[in-house]
Coordinates of C-alpha atoms and ligand atoms in Angstrom, one line a residue:
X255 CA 7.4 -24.1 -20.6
X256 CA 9.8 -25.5 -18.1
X257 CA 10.2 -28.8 -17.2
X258 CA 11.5 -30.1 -13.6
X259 CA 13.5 -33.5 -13.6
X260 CA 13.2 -35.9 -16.0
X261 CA 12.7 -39.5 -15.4
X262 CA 12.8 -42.3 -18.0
X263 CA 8.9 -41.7 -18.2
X264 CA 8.8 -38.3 -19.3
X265 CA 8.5 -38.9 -23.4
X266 CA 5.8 -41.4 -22.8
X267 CA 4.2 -38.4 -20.4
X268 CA 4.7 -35.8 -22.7
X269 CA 3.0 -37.5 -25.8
X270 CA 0.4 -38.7 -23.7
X271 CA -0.5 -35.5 -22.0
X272 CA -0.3 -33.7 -25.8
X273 CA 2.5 -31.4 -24.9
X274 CA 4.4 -29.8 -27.3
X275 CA 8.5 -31.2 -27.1
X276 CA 9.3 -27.9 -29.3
X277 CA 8.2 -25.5 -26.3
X278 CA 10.4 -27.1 -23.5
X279 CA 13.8 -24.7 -23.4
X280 CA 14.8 -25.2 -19.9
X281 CA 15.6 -28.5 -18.6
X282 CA 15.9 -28.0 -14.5
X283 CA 17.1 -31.4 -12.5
X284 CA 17.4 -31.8 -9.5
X285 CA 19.9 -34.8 -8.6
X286 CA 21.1 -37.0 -10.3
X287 CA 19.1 -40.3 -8.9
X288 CA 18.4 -42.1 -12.0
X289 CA 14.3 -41.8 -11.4
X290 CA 15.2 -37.6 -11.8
X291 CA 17.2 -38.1 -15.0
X292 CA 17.4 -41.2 -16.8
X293 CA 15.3 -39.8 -19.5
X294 CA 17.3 -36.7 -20.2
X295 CA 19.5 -38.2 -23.2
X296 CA 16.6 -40.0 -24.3
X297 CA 15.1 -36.3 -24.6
X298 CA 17.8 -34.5 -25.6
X299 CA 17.9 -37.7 -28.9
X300 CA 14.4 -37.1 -29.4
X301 CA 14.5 -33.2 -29.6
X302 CA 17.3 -34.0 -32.5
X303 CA 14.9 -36.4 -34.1
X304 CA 12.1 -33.6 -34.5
X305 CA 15.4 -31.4 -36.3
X306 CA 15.0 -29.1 -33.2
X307 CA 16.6 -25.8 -33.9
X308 CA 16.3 -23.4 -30.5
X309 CA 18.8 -23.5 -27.9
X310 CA 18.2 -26.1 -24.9
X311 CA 19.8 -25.2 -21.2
X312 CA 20.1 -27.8 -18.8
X313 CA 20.4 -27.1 -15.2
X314 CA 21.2 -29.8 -13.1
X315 CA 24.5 -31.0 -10.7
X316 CA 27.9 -30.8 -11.3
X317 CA 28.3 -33.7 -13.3
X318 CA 25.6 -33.8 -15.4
X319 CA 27.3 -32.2 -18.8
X320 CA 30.1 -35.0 -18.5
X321 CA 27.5 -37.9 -18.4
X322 CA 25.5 -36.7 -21.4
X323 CA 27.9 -35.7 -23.4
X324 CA 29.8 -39.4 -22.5
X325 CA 26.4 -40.7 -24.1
X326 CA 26.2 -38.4 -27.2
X327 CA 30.1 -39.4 -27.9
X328 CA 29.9 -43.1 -27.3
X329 CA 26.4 -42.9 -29.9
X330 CA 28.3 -41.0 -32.4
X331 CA 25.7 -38.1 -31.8
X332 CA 25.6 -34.4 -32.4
X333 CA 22.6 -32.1 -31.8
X334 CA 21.7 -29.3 -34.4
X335 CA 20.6 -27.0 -31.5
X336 CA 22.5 -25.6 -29.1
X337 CA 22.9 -27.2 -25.9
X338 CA 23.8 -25.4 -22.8
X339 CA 24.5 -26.9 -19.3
X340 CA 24.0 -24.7 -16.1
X341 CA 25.7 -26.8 -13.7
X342 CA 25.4 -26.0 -10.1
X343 CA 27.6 -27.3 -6.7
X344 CA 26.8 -24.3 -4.4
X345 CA 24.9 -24.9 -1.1
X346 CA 23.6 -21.6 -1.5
X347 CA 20.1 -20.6 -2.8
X348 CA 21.1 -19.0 -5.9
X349 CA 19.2 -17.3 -9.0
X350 CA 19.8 -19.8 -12.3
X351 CA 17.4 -17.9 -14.6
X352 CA 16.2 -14.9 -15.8
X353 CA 14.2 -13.0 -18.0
X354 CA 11.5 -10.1 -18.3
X355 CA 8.6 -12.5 -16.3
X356 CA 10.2 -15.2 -13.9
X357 CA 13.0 -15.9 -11.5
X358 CA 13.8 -19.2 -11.2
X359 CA 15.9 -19.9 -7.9
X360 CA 17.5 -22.8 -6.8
X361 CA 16.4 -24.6 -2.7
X362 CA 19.2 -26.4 -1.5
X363 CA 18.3 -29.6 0.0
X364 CA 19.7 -32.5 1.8
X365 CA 19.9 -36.0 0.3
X366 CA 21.8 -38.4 -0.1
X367 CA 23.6 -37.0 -3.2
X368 CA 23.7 -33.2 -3.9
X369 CA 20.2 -32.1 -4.4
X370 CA 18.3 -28.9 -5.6
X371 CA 15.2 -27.6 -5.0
X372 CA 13.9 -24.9 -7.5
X373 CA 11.6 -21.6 -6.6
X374 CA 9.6 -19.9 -9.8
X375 CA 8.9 -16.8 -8.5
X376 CA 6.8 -14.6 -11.0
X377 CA 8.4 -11.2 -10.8
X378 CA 5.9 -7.7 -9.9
X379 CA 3.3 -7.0 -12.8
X380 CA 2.7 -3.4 -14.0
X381 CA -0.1 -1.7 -12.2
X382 CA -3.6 -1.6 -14.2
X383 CA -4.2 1.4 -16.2
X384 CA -7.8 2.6 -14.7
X385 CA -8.6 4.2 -18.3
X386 CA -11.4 5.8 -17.9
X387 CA -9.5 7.9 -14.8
X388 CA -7.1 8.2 -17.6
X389 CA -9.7 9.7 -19.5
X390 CA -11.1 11.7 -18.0
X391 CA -8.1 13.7 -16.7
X392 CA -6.9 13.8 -20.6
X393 CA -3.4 12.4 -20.3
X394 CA -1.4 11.8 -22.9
X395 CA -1.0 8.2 -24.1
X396 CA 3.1 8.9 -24.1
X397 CA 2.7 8.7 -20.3
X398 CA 0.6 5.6 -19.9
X399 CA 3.8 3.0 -19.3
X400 CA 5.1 5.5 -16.5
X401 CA 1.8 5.3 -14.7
X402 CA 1.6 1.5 -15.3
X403 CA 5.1 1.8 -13.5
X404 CA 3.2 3.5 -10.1
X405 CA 4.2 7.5 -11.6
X406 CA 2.4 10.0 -10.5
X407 CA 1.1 12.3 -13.1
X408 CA 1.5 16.4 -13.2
X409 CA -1.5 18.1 -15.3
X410 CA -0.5 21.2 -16.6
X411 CA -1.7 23.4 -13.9
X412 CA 0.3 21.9 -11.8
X413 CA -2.5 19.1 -10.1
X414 CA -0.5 16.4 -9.6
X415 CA -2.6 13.4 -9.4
X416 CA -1.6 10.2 -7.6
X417 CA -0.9 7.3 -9.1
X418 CA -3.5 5.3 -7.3
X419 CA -6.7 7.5 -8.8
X420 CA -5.2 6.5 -12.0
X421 CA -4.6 2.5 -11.7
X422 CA -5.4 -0.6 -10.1
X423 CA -3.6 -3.2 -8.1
X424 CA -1.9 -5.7 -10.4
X425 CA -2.5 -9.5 -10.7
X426 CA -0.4 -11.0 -7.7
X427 CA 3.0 -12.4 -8.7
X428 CA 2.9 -16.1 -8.2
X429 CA 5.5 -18.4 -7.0
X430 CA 5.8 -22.1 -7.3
X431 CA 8.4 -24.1 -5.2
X432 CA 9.5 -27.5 -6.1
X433 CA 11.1 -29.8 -3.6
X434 CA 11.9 -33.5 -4.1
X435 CA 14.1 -35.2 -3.2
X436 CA 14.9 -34.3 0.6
X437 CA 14.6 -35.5 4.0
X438 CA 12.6 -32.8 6.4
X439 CA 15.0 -29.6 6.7
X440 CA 13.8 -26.2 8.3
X441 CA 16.6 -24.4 6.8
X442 CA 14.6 -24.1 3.7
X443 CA 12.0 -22.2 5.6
X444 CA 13.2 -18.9 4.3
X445 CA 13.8 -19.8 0.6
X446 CA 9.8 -20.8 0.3
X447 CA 8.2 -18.5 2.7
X448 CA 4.9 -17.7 1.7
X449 CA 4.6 -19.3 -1.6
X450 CA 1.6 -20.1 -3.7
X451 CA 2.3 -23.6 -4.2
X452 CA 4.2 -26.5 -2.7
X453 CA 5.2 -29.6 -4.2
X454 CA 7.2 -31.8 -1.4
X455 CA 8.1 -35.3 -1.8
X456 CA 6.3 -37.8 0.6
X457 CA 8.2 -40.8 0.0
X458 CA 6.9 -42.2 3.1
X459 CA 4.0 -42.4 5.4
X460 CA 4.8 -41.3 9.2
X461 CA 4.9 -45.1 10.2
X462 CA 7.6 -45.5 8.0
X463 CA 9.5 -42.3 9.5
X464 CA 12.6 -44.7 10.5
X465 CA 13.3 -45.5 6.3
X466 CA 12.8 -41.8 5.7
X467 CA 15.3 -40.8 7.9
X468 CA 17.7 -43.6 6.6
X469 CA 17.2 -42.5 2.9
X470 CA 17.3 -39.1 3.7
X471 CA 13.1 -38.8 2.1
X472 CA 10.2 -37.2 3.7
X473 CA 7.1 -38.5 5.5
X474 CA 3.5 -36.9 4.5
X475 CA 3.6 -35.1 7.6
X476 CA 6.8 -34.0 7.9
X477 CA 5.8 -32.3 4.6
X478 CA 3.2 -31.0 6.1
X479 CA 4.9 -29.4 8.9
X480 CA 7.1 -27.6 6.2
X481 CA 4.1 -26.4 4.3
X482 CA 2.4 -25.1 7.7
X483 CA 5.9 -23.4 8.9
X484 CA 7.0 -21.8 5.9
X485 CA 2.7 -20.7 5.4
X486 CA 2.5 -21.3 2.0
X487 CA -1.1 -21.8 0.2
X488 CA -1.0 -24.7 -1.5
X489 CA 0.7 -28.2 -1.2
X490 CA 1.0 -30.9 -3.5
X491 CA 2.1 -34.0 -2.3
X492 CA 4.3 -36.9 -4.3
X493 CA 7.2 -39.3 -5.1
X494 CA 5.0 -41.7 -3.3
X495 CA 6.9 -45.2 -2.2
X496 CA 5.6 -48.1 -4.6
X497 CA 4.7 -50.1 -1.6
X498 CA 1.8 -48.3 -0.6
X499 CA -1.3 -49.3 -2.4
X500 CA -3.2 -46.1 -1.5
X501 CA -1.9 -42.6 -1.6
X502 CA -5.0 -40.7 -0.6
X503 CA -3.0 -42.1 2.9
X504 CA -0.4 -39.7 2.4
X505 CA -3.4 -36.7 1.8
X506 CA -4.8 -37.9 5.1
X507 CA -2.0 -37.9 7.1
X508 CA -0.6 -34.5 5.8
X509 CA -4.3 -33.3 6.1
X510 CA -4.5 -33.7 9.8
X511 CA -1.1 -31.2 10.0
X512 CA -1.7 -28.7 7.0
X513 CA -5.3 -27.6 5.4
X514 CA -5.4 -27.4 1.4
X515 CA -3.2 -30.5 0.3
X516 CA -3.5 -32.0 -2.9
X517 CA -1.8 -35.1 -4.6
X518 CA -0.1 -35.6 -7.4
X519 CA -0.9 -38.4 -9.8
X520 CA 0.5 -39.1 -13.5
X521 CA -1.1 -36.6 -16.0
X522 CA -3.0 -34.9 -13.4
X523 CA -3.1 -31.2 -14.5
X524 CA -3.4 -28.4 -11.4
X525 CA -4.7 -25.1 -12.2
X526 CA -4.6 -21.8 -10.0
X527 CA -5.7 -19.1 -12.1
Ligands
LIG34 ZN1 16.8 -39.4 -4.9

């Protein structure tokens, strides 16, 4: 489970919404705006409270280690797990994690203070063994992870049977791009192209475009715009302004620019199995 900036909410959220704090390993923030992180060392306190034992990473700005560990320090606090910090200071889109499923990249954006962006990107899934092709051409179960792989297979008479009589098209890799908070740049067109799912900050409605520009946040359409350019499928909208009453105004808005918009809300769950 990864979790994506952590505001002084995110406990209450967390134990509300019945997640478990034991399955969170990668921290990923985005700036350091205390709405994004004032709830990391509250987190990172809590996580020794429950006599946590596996290794934490933070990722976050250059910056961040210095102020947490100031906290620990001044509190006379030591964690029994392992806590690394990734920081980050490049204005280059840049891979920060790893492993056998998922690529988490970083989406430079422009704020007021240096700001990330980060792209899950689900790596290629093995082809789908069509067994009873398999079967019926006898091969050996020792060759079944080369096929998975896209092989081609030689029978002993020297056949050779293509790989796409022997498997089907994998799952598609899905990809997830998170972006708050920024004011409306193109130049992450490229880092976000085609992805499932948006989430863009709306921090403003269109008729407040003047504040967003002053803040350096984005309007519902101007989000839109970004979802419609870079042709993703999805976008979720939020990081809505406290002064508006209504945020299915920010879905309208964004609607009349960009098809399948969705918002989000506290607790609200989206699934796209
Ligand atoms: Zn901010």
């Amino acid at each position: 489970m990864f979790l994506i900036d952590c505001g002084e909410g995110t406990q209450v959220q967390l134990r509300k919404n019945k997640l478990r704090f034991s399955k969170i390993n990668h921290i990923f923030i985005s700036h350091l705006h205390g709405d994004h992180f004032y709830g990391l060392v509250g987190l990172i306190s809590t996580f020794m409270l429950l006599n946590r034992q596996t290794d934490l990473h933070v990722y976050g700005p250059k910056g961040i280690k210095e102020i947490i560990l100031l906290q620990l320090r001044y509190s006379n606090s030591y964690t029994g797990y392992n806590l690394y910090f990734h920081e980050l200071d490049s204005n280059e889109s840049e891979t920060v994690y790893e492993d056998e499923k998922v690529l988490v990249k970083t989406i430079p954006l422009k704020h007021r203070i240096y700001t990330n962006g980060y792209l899950f990107q689900e790596k290629a899934k093995e082809r789908k063994l069509n067994i009873e092709a398999v079967e019926n051409y006898n091969i050996d179960l020792a060759y079944y992870r080369k096929i998975k792989y896209g092989g081609n297979i030689e029978l002993e008479d020297g056949t050779i049977i293509p790989n796409s009589e022997l498997t089907f098209d994998p799952e598609p890799a899905k990809s997830y791009a998170f972006c708050s908070d920024t004011m409306y740049d193109e130049s992450i067109l490229p880092i976000i192209k085609n992805c499932d799912v948006l989430y863009h900050e709306t921090t403003f409605l269109e008729s407040e475009a003047d504040k967003a520009e002053k803040t350096m946040h984005t309007t519902a359409k101007q989000a839109a715009v970004i979802a419609a350019k870079a042709n993703v499928k999805q976008l979720i909208l939020g990081h809505y302004s406290t002064r508006y009453a209504n945020i299915e105004l920010f879905k309208e808005e964004a609607l009349a620019v960009f098809p399948n918009v969705l918002l989000a809300d506290d607790g609200k769950i989206f699934d796209f199995e």
